[in-house]
Amino acid sequence: MKERLQSIKEEALQQIEDVKDSKTLQDLRVKYLGKKGQITEVLKGMGNLSKEERPVIGQLANEIRDAITEALDTKQETLEQAALQQQLKEETVDVTLPGKPSQVGGSHLLMNVIRDIEDLFTGMGYEIAEGPEVETDYYNFEALNLPKGHPARDMQDSFYITEELLMRTHTSPVQARTMNKHEGRGPVKIICPGKVYRRDTDDATHSHQFTQIEGLYVDENIRMSDLKGTLNTLAKHLFGEDRHIRLRPSYFPFTEPSVEMDISCKVCNGHGCSVCKHTGWIEMLGAGLVHPNVLEMAGFDSEKYSGFAFGMGPERIAMLKHGIEDIRHFYTNDVRFLKQFHQV
Ligand code: FA5
């Protein structure tokens, strides 16, 4: 039995020594140490031994089991280390390889135009005011001298939510809201950027949703010359010192008198070309002196206070500035279009 155990030990240690993978090693563990393993099989014959021999053989069997166990464990550790080294070798990262460039975004051209105009006006002491896009009929129309049934409402057909609620058709309601907050005390000097909505059919120059910037200055002794000076500053800031403006009579129910401001065409320098439809002028915005009815409805004494207001579409300004021929480019999010203006 001793010889049998010794030969098991030698054979096991040799096989463990030669093993190259964990699976075979595991099989060897079962083969020698398992419940039905070779050592157990030998020990089953202990019953035939004498009393004296039994402890001697028992001790030898334990020693051999320990030796095989230790050899198995050591080998297992060696194999695991080798596997780890191999994996590390295969998964080496070459930190000197160039990285993948990440996409860098930029602000939208419309935002750039809006911020540029905001900067100009805040530099002249204006504050930025905002109002809701879902507006009441009262602020969108009535407080602006457009009572129910007024024919000029047709100029701004809206999306109605209820009889009294609609998507605002212009940023002018922010005028009325802000004046109300001032409770009849001037000055009110605000610029209001925001989204507006109209039931206009989409084409190259019209969209059912677009942006506007409104300006309002109410104080004592505000006159048409103040409006003209302010619009002149705006036009030169946007399109260059060599631009001229002209004011044409127009009509808005909330201003009296009302004007449209044109700017001299940059392409032909006012001589006439296809861009300005051979007039030398390009229409830019609507403006006027705040109608006394609007001042009174907002709680201002129209004998004491006067003011001017203007409203423009940043899309139109961006189109003129950059020669963009279709307003829909602003909304379709084609990055090839947008990217051209990231630095503007
Ligand atoms: C108004 O909306 C007035 N509230 C402006 C105003 C304010 C006048 C204060 C007087 C005093 P108008 O409807 O003309 O006016 O629109 C102003 C600008 O919005 C236009 O010059 C144009 O640039 C832009 N606009 C109007 N409709 C559309 C549309 N469907 N798509 C894109 N831009 C539009």
GROMACS .gro file of C-alpha atoms and ligand atoms in nm:
model
  378
    1MET     CA    1   0.000   0.000   0.000
    2LYS     CA    2   0.289   0.227   0.083
    3GLU     CA    3   0.435   0.170  -0.262
    4ARG     CA    4   0.100   0.231  -0.424
    5LEU     CA    5   0.065   0.561  -0.237
    6GLN     CA    6   0.421   0.664  -0.325
    7SER     CA    7   0.367   0.587  -0.692
    8ILE     CA    8   0.037   0.786  -0.688
    9LYS     CA    9   0.231   1.077  -0.539
   10GLU     CA   10   0.505   1.065  -0.800
   11GLU     CA   11   0.265   1.026  -1.088
   12ALA     CA   12   0.043   1.309  -0.959
   13LEU     CA   13   0.330   1.553  -0.902
   14GLN     CA   14   0.468   1.477  -1.248
   15GLN     CA   15   0.132   1.530  -1.415
   16ILE     CA   16   0.070   1.850  -1.220
   17GLU     CA   17   0.414   1.972  -1.326
   18ASP     CA   18   0.330   1.910  -1.693
   19VAL     CA   19  -0.017   2.066  -1.693
   20LYS     CA   20  -0.067   2.370  -1.921
   21ASP     CA   21  -0.427   2.481  -1.849
   22SER     CA   22  -0.666   2.522  -1.558
   23LYS     CA   23  -0.925   2.278  -1.692
   24THR     CA   24  -0.675   1.984  -1.697
   25LEU     CA   25  -0.552   2.089  -1.355
   26GLN     CA   26  -0.906   2.074  -1.222
   27ASP     CA   27  -0.945   1.725  -1.373
   28LEU     CA   28  -0.627   1.616  -1.193
   29ARG     CA   29  -0.763   1.750  -0.864
   30VAL     CA   30  -1.069   1.531  -0.907
   31LYS     CA   31  -0.861   1.235  -1.025
   32TYR     CA   32  -0.637   1.231  -0.717
   33LEU     CA   33  -0.826   1.404  -0.437
   34GLY     CA   34  -1.193   1.362  -0.534
   35LYS     CA   35  -1.443   1.140  -0.352
   36LYS     CA   36  -1.377   0.871  -0.602
   37GLY     CA   37  -1.013   0.975  -0.648
   38GLN     CA   38  -0.713   0.747  -0.639
   39ILE     CA   39  -0.607   0.820  -0.279
   40THR     CA   40  -0.960   0.751  -0.151
   41GLU     CA   41  -0.964   0.429  -0.349
   42VAL     CA   42  -0.638   0.315  -0.186
   43LEU     CA   43  -0.758   0.410   0.161
   44LYS     CA   44  -1.065   0.194   0.115
   45GLY     CA   45  -0.831  -0.103   0.160
   46MET     CA   46  -0.721   0.014   0.510
   47GLY     CA   47  -0.961  -0.235   0.667
   48ASN     CA   48  -0.731  -0.520   0.565
   49LEU     CA   49  -0.431  -0.371   0.748
   50SER     CA   50  -0.310  -0.457   1.093
   51LYS     CA   51  -0.368  -0.224   1.386
   52GLU     CA   52  -0.004  -0.111   1.384
   53GLU     CA   53   0.007  -0.044   1.010
   54ARG     CA   54  -0.311   0.155   0.994
   55PRO     CA   55  -0.187   0.480   1.158
   56VAL     CA   56   0.138   0.464   0.962
   57ILE     CA   57  -0.046   0.431   0.631
   58GLY     CA   58  -0.302   0.690   0.742
   59GLN     CA   59  -0.029   0.944   0.818
   60LEU     CA   60   0.147   0.871   0.490
   61ALA     CA   61  -0.182   0.911   0.297
   62ASN     CA   62  -0.238   1.250   0.467
   63GLU     CA   63   0.113   1.367   0.385
   64ILE     CA   64   0.071   1.264   0.023
   65ARG     CA   65  -0.270   1.434   0.001
   66ASP     CA   66  -0.117   1.755   0.145
   67ALA     CA   67   0.173   1.738  -0.099
   68ILE     CA   68  -0.061   1.690  -0.397
   69THR     CA   69  -0.294   1.969  -0.271
   70GLU     CA   70  -0.003   2.209  -0.235
   71ALA     CA   71   0.130   2.122  -0.581
   72LEU     CA   72  -0.219   2.174  -0.730
   73ASP     CA   73  -0.262   2.511  -0.556
   74THR     CA   74   0.080   2.635  -0.655
   75LYS     CA   75   0.024   2.530  -1.015
   76GLN     CA   76  -0.317   2.696  -1.019
   77GLU     CA   77  -0.166   3.022  -0.903
   78THR     CA   78   0.107   2.997  -1.165
   79LEU     CA   79  -0.148   2.935  -1.441
   80GLU     CA   80  -0.367   3.227  -1.324
   81GLN     CA   81  -0.069   3.461  -1.320
   82ALA     CA   82   0.032   3.349  -1.668
   83ALA     CA   83  -0.323   3.403  -1.795
   84LEU     CA   84  -0.330   3.750  -1.642
   85GLN     CA   85   0.004   3.843  -1.796
   86GLN     CA   86  -0.119   3.720  -2.134
   87GLN     CA   87  -0.439   3.924  -2.104
   88LEU     CA   88  -0.247   4.238  -2.005
   89LYS     CA   89  -0.019   4.188  -2.302
   90GLU     CA   90  -0.311   4.150  -2.541
   91GLU     CA   91  -0.505   4.445  -2.404
   92THR     CA   92  -0.224   4.695  -2.399
   93VAL     CA   93  -0.346   5.048  -2.480
   94ASP     CA   94  -0.122   5.258  -2.695
   95VAL     CA   95  -0.158   5.593  -2.527
   96THR     CA   96   0.035   5.761  -2.805
   97LEU     CA   97  -0.238   5.691  -3.064
   98PRO     CA   98  -0.439   6.003  -3.163
   99GLY     CA   99  -0.775   6.038  -2.981
  100LYS     CA  100  -1.117   6.062  -3.141
  101PRO     CA  101  -1.209   6.430  -3.176
  102SER     CA  102  -1.531   6.513  -2.988
  103GLN     CA  103  -1.803   6.717  -3.161
  104VAL     CA  104  -1.796   7.074  -3.040
  105GLY     CA  105  -2.128   7.259  -3.062
  106GLY     CA  106  -2.186   7.629  -3.101
  107SER     CA  107  -2.471   7.866  -3.049
  108HIS     CA  108  -2.740   7.895  -3.317
  109LEU     CA  109  -2.714   8.187  -3.559
  110LEU     CA  110  -3.049   8.322  -3.437
  111MET     CA  111  -2.923   8.320  -3.078
  112ASN     CA  112  -2.611   8.506  -3.190
  113VAL     CA  113  -2.823   8.776  -3.357
  114ILE     CA  114  -3.052   8.804  -3.054
  115ARG     CA  115  -2.758   8.829  -2.811
  116ASP     CA  116  -2.586   9.087  -3.028
  117ILE     CA  117  -2.898   9.306  -3.024
  118GLU     CA  118  -2.946   9.249  -2.651
  119ASP     CA  119  -2.586   9.359  -2.590
  120LEU     CA  120  -2.634   9.676  -2.791
  121PHE     CA  121  -2.949   9.775  -2.603
  122THR     CA  122  -2.838   9.676  -2.253
  123GLY     CA  123  -2.535   9.899  -2.326
  124MET     CA  124  -2.785  10.184  -2.377
  125GLY     CA  125  -2.956  10.117  -2.043
  126TYR     CA  126  -3.237   9.885  -2.156
  127GLU     CA  127  -3.343   9.588  -1.947
  128ILE     CA  128  -3.435   9.250  -2.091
  129ALA     CA  129  -3.799   9.153  -2.032
  130GLU     CA  130  -3.977   8.828  -2.114
  131GLY     CA  131  -4.338   8.719  -2.134
  132PRO     CA  132  -4.540   8.400  -2.185
  133GLU     CA  133  -4.568   8.237  -2.528
  134VAL     CA  134  -4.922   8.126  -2.443
  135GLU     CA  135  -5.083   8.467  -2.410
  136THR     CA  136  -5.426   8.602  -2.324
  137ASP     CA  137  -5.637   8.769  -2.591
  138TYR     CA  138  -5.627   9.077  -2.368
  139TYR     CA  139  -5.248   9.126  -2.372
  140ASN     CA  140  -5.193   9.005  -2.728
  141PHE     CA  141  -5.462   9.232  -2.873
  142GLU     CA  142  -5.691   9.435  -2.648
  143ALA     CA  143  -5.425   9.606  -2.435
  144LEU     CA  144  -5.256   9.700  -2.763
  145ASN     CA  145  -5.558   9.893  -2.890
  146LEU     CA  146  -5.694   9.597  -3.087
  147PRO     CA  147  -6.039   9.532  -2.936
  148LYS     CA  148  -6.236   9.222  -3.035
  149GLY     CA  149  -6.357   9.249  -3.393
  150HIS     CA  150  -6.088   9.504  -3.491
  151PRO     CA  151  -6.006   9.441  -3.858
  152ALA     CA  152  -5.630   9.473  -3.797
  153ARG     CA  153  -5.644   9.147  -3.600
  154ASP     CA  154  -5.655   8.977  -3.939
  155MET     CA  155  -5.294   9.088  -4.000
  156GLN     CA  156  -5.183   8.846  -3.727
  157ASP     CA  157  -5.388   8.529  -3.744
  158SER     CA  158  -5.300   8.308  -3.450
  159PHE     CA  159  -5.326   7.958  -3.309
  160TYR     CA  160  -5.603   7.973  -3.049
  161ILE     CA  161  -5.605   7.744  -2.747
  162THR     CA  162  -5.938   7.871  -2.612
  163GLU     CA  163  -6.147   8.178  -2.697
  164GLU     CA  164  -5.930   8.381  -2.461
  165LEU     CA  165  -5.591   8.207  -2.490
  166LEU     CA  166  -5.363   8.194  -2.790
  167MET     CA  167  -5.001   8.146  -2.896
  168ARG     CA  168  -4.877   8.507  -2.899
  169THR     CA  169  -4.847   8.653  -3.247
  170HIS     CA  170  -4.581   8.909  -3.157
  171THR     CA  171  -4.367   9.018  -2.863
  172SER     CA  172  -4.567   9.341  -2.819
  173PRO     CA  173  -4.778   9.197  -2.530
  174VAL     CA  174  -4.460   9.215  -2.318
  175GLN     CA  175  -4.483   9.595  -2.356
  176ALA     CA  176  -4.826   9.601  -2.195
  177ARG     CA  177  -4.731   9.352  -1.923
  178THR     CA  178  -4.417   9.544  -1.828
  179MET     CA  179  -4.590   9.883  -1.828
  180ASN     CA  180  -4.860   9.743  -1.599
  181LYS     CA  181  -4.592   9.637  -1.351
  182HIS     CA  182  -4.453   9.993  -1.345
  183GLU     CA  183  -4.791  10.121  -1.217
  184GLY     CA  184  -4.785  10.444  -1.416
  185ARG     CA  185  -4.430  10.544  -1.329
  186GLY     CA  186  -4.162  10.585  -1.594
  187PRO     CA  187  -3.911  10.533  -1.727
  188VAL     CA  188  -3.974  10.193  -1.885
  189LYS     CA  189  -3.685  10.090  -2.106
  190ILE     CA  190  -3.697   9.729  -2.219
  191ILE     CA  191  -3.598   9.493  -2.494
  192CYS     CA  192  -3.802   9.169  -2.526
  193PRO     CA  193  -3.676   8.875  -2.731
  194GLY     CA  194  -3.883   8.561  -2.777
  195LYS     CA  195  -4.070   8.311  -2.992
  196VAL     CA  196  -4.396   8.404  -3.162
  197TYR     CA  197  -4.652   8.212  -3.369
  198ARG     CA  198  -4.875   8.296  -3.665
  199ARG     CA  199  -5.099   8.104  -3.898
  200ASP     CA  200  -4.881   8.205  -4.192
  201THR     CA  201  -4.807   7.954  -4.464
  202ASP     CA  202  -4.441   7.850  -4.454
  203ASP     CA  203  -4.237   7.973  -4.749
  204ALA     CA  204  -3.889   8.115  -4.809
  205THR     CA  205  -3.958   8.426  -4.600
  206HIS     CA  206  -4.241   8.319  -4.366
  207SER     CA  207  -4.266   8.063  -4.090
  208HIS     CA  208  -4.555   7.970  -3.860
  209GLN     CA  209  -4.310   8.003  -3.570
  210PHE     CA  210  -4.037   8.263  -3.566
  211THR     CA  211  -3.865   8.503  -3.328
  212GLN     CA  212  -3.907   8.872  -3.260
  213ILE     CA  213  -3.735   9.137  -3.056
  214GLU     CA  214  -3.944   9.419  -2.921
  215GLY     CA  215  -3.814   9.745  -2.786
  216LEU     CA  216  -4.002   9.995  -2.569
  217TYR     CA  217  -3.895  10.324  -2.415
  218VAL     CA  218  -4.155  10.522  -2.217
  219ASP     CA  219  -4.064  10.838  -2.030
  220GLU     CA  220  -4.142  11.207  -2.026
  221ASN     CA  221  -4.070  11.390  -2.354
  222ILE     CA  222  -3.991  11.089  -2.570
  223ARG     CA  223  -4.020  11.197  -2.934
  224MET     CA  224  -3.996  11.067  -3.287
  225SER     CA  225  -3.636  11.194  -3.305
  226ASP     CA  226  -3.545  10.963  -3.012
  227LEU     CA  227  -3.689  10.669  -3.205
  228LYS     CA  228  -3.506  10.768  -3.521
  229GLY     CA  229  -3.173  10.807  -3.340
  230THR     CA  230  -3.214  10.469  -3.171
  231LEU     CA  231  -3.304  10.290  -3.495
  232ASN     CA  232  -3.013  10.457  -3.672
  233THR     CA  233  -2.775  10.326  -3.403
  234LEU     CA  234  -2.928   9.978  -3.440
  235ALA     CA  235  -2.896   9.976  -3.820
  236LYS     CA  236  -2.534  10.090  -3.816
  237HIS     CA  237  -2.448   9.840  -3.542
  238LEU     CA  238  -2.599   9.553  -3.740
  239PHE     CA  239  -2.504   9.642  -4.095
  240GLY     CA  240  -2.214   9.889  -4.077
  241GLU     CA  241  -2.150  10.259  -4.028
  242ASP     CA  242  -2.210  10.338  -4.395
  243ARG     CA  243  -2.578  10.230  -4.386
  244HIS     CA  244  -2.863  10.481  -4.396
  245ILE     CA  245  -3.217  10.438  -4.272
  246ARG     CA  246  -3.546  10.581  -4.386
  247LEU     CA  247  -3.880  10.581  -4.208
  248ARG     CA  248  -4.192  10.525  -4.417
  249PRO     CA  249  -4.544  10.590  -4.286
  250SER     CA  250  -4.717  10.269  -4.186
  251TYR     CA  251  -4.995  10.146  -3.964
  252PHE     CA  252  -4.996   9.954  -3.635
  253PRO     CA  253  -5.293   9.994  -3.401
  254PHE     CA  254  -5.064  10.026  -3.098
  255THR     CA  255  -4.845  10.311  -3.231
  256GLU     CA  256  -4.933  10.655  -3.365
  257PRO     CA  257  -4.767  10.762  -3.585
  258SER     CA  258  -4.640  10.429  -3.714
  259VAL     CA  259  -4.347  10.368  -3.944
  260GLU     CA  260  -4.161  10.097  -4.128
  261MET     CA  261  -3.787  10.133  -4.114
  262ASP     CA  262  -3.589  10.055  -4.429
  263ILE     CA  263  -3.214  10.026  -4.453
  264SER     CA  264  -3.008  10.122  -4.757
  265CYS     CA  265  -2.913   9.814  -4.955
  266LYS     CA  266  -2.559   9.701  -4.882
  267VAL     CA  267  -2.525   9.505  -5.204
  268CYS     CA  268  -2.582   9.797  -5.441
  269ASN     CA  269  -2.520  10.079  -5.192
  270GLY     CA  270  -2.867  10.216  -5.255
  271HIS     CA  271  -2.847  10.222  -5.636
  272GLY     CA  272  -3.089   9.933  -5.690
  273CYS     CA  273  -3.031   9.562  -5.745
  274SER     CA  274  -3.217   9.231  -5.734
  275VAL     CA  275  -3.168   9.198  -5.354
  276CYS     CA  276  -3.353   9.526  -5.285
  277LYS     CA  277  -3.594   9.471  -5.575
  278HIS     CA  278  -3.433   9.771  -5.749
  279THR     CA  279  -3.551  10.018  -5.484
  280GLY     CA  280  -3.218  10.071  -5.308
  281TRP     CA  281  -3.390   9.999  -4.973
  282ILE     CA  282  -3.466   9.687  -4.769
  283GLU     CA  283  -3.754   9.673  -4.521
  284MET     CA  284  -3.631   9.593  -4.171
  285LEU     CA  285  -3.882   9.654  -3.893
  286GLY     CA  286  -4.200   9.820  -3.771
  287ALA     CA  287  -4.203  10.099  -3.513
  288GLY     CA  288  -4.382  10.410  -3.390
  289LEU     CA  289  -4.476  10.626  -3.094
  290VAL     CA  290  -4.677  10.435  -2.836
  291HIS     CA  291  -5.048  10.504  -2.890
  292PRO     CA  292  -5.199  10.712  -2.604
  293ASN     CA  293  -5.471  10.445  -2.563
  294VAL     CA  294  -5.202  10.182  -2.496
  295LEU     CA  295  -5.035  10.406  -2.237
  296GLU     CA  296  -5.365  10.477  -2.063
  297MET     CA  297  -5.473  10.110  -2.060
  298ALA     CA  298  -5.140  10.024  -1.894
  299GLY     CA  299  -5.198  10.289  -1.627
  300PHE     CA  300  -4.975  10.567  -1.767
  301ASP     CA  301  -5.086  10.930  -1.796
  302SER     CA  302  -5.057  10.995  -2.171
  303GLU     CA  303  -5.043  11.373  -2.109
  304LYS     CA  304  -4.727  11.329  -1.906
  305TYR     CA  305  -4.567  11.028  -2.065
  306SER     CA  306  -4.487  10.933  -2.421
  307GLY     CA  307  -4.279  10.658  -2.570
  308PHE     CA  308  -4.160  10.470  -2.873
  309ALA     CA  309  -4.171  10.103  -2.961
  310PHE     CA  310  -4.031   9.887  -3.236
  311GLY     CA  311  -4.047   9.520  -3.332
  312MET     CA  312  -3.820   9.319  -3.558
  313GLY     CA  313  -3.761   8.963  -3.674
  314PRO     CA  314  -3.407   8.834  -3.601
  315GLU     CA  315  -3.451   8.582  -3.887
  316ARG     CA  316  -3.491   8.868  -4.133
  317ILE     CA  317  -3.183   9.043  -3.993
  318ALA     CA  318  -2.973   8.724  -4.010
  319MET     CA  319  -3.094   8.659  -4.367
  320LEU     CA  320  -2.998   9.009  -4.477
  321LYS     CA  321  -2.665   8.999  -4.299
  322HIS     CA  322  -2.552   8.662  -4.428
  323GLY     CA  323  -2.734   8.631  -4.761
  324ILE     CA  324  -2.952   8.341  -4.643
  325GLU     CA  325  -3.223   8.287  -4.898
  326ASP     CA  326  -3.465   8.061  -4.710
  327ILE     CA  327  -3.596   8.112  -4.353
  328ARG     CA  328  -3.651   7.736  -4.315
  329HIS     CA  329  -3.274   7.683  -4.285
  330PHE     CA  330  -3.301   7.819  -3.930
  331TYR     CA  331  -3.534   7.545  -3.814
  332THR     CA  332  -3.435   7.228  -4.000
  333ASN     CA  333  -3.117   7.181  -3.795
  334ASP     CA  334  -2.888   7.086  -4.078
  335VAL     CA  335  -2.549   7.110  -3.907
  336ARG     CA  336  -2.378   7.190  -4.238
  337PHE     CA  337  -2.580   7.512  -4.240
  338LEU     CA  338  -2.549   7.585  -3.868
  339LYS     CA  339  -2.174   7.520  -3.854
  340GLN     CA  340  -2.100   7.807  -4.091
  341PHE     CA  341  -2.215   8.052  -3.828
  342HIS     CA  342  -2.070   7.909  -3.506
  343GLN     CA  343  -1.811   8.183  -3.480
  344VAL     CA  344  -2.036   8.467  -3.596
  345FA5     C1  345  -4.535   9.332  -3.554
  345FA5     O1  346  -4.538   9.215  -3.518
  345FA5     C2  347  -4.539   9.445  -3.454
  345FA5     N1  348  -4.572   9.393  -3.326
  345FA5     C3  349  -4.406   9.518  -3.455
  345FA5     C4  350  -4.411   9.649  -3.386
  345FA5     C5  351  -4.371   9.656  -3.253
  345FA5     C6  352  -4.457   9.764  -3.451
  345FA5     C7  353  -4.380   9.776  -3.185
  345FA5     C8  354  -4.463   9.882  -3.384
  345FA5     C9  355  -4.426   9.890  -3.253
  345FA5     P1  356  -4.505   9.276  -3.805
  345FA5     O2  357  -4.626   9.195  -3.819
  345FA5     O3  358  -4.467   9.362  -3.922
  345FA5     O4  359  -4.514   9.370  -3.679
  345FA5     O5  360  -4.380   9.181  -3.770
  345FA5    C10  361  -4.254   9.230  -3.734
  345FA5    C11  362  -4.144   9.149  -3.801
  345FA5     O6  363  -4.164   9.011  -3.774
  345FA5    C12  364  -4.144   9.158  -3.954
  345FA5     O7  365  -4.070   9.269  -3.996
  345FA5    C13  366  -4.076   9.031  -3.993
  345FA5     O8  367  -3.936   9.042  -3.987
  345FA5    C14  368  -4.119   8.935  -3.885
  345FA5     N2  369  -4.227   8.845  -3.931
  345FA5    C15  370  -4.358   8.868  -3.938
  345FA5     N3  371  -4.425   8.759  -3.979
  345FA5    C16  372  -4.333   8.663  -3.999
  345FA5    C17  373  -4.335   8.526  -4.040
  345FA5     N4  374  -4.448   8.462  -4.067
  345FA5     N5  375  -4.217   8.458  -4.047
  345FA5    C18  376  -4.101   8.519  -4.015
  345FA5     N6  377  -4.091   8.647  -3.974
  345FA5    C19  378  -4.204   8.718  -3.967
   0.00000   0.00000   0.00000
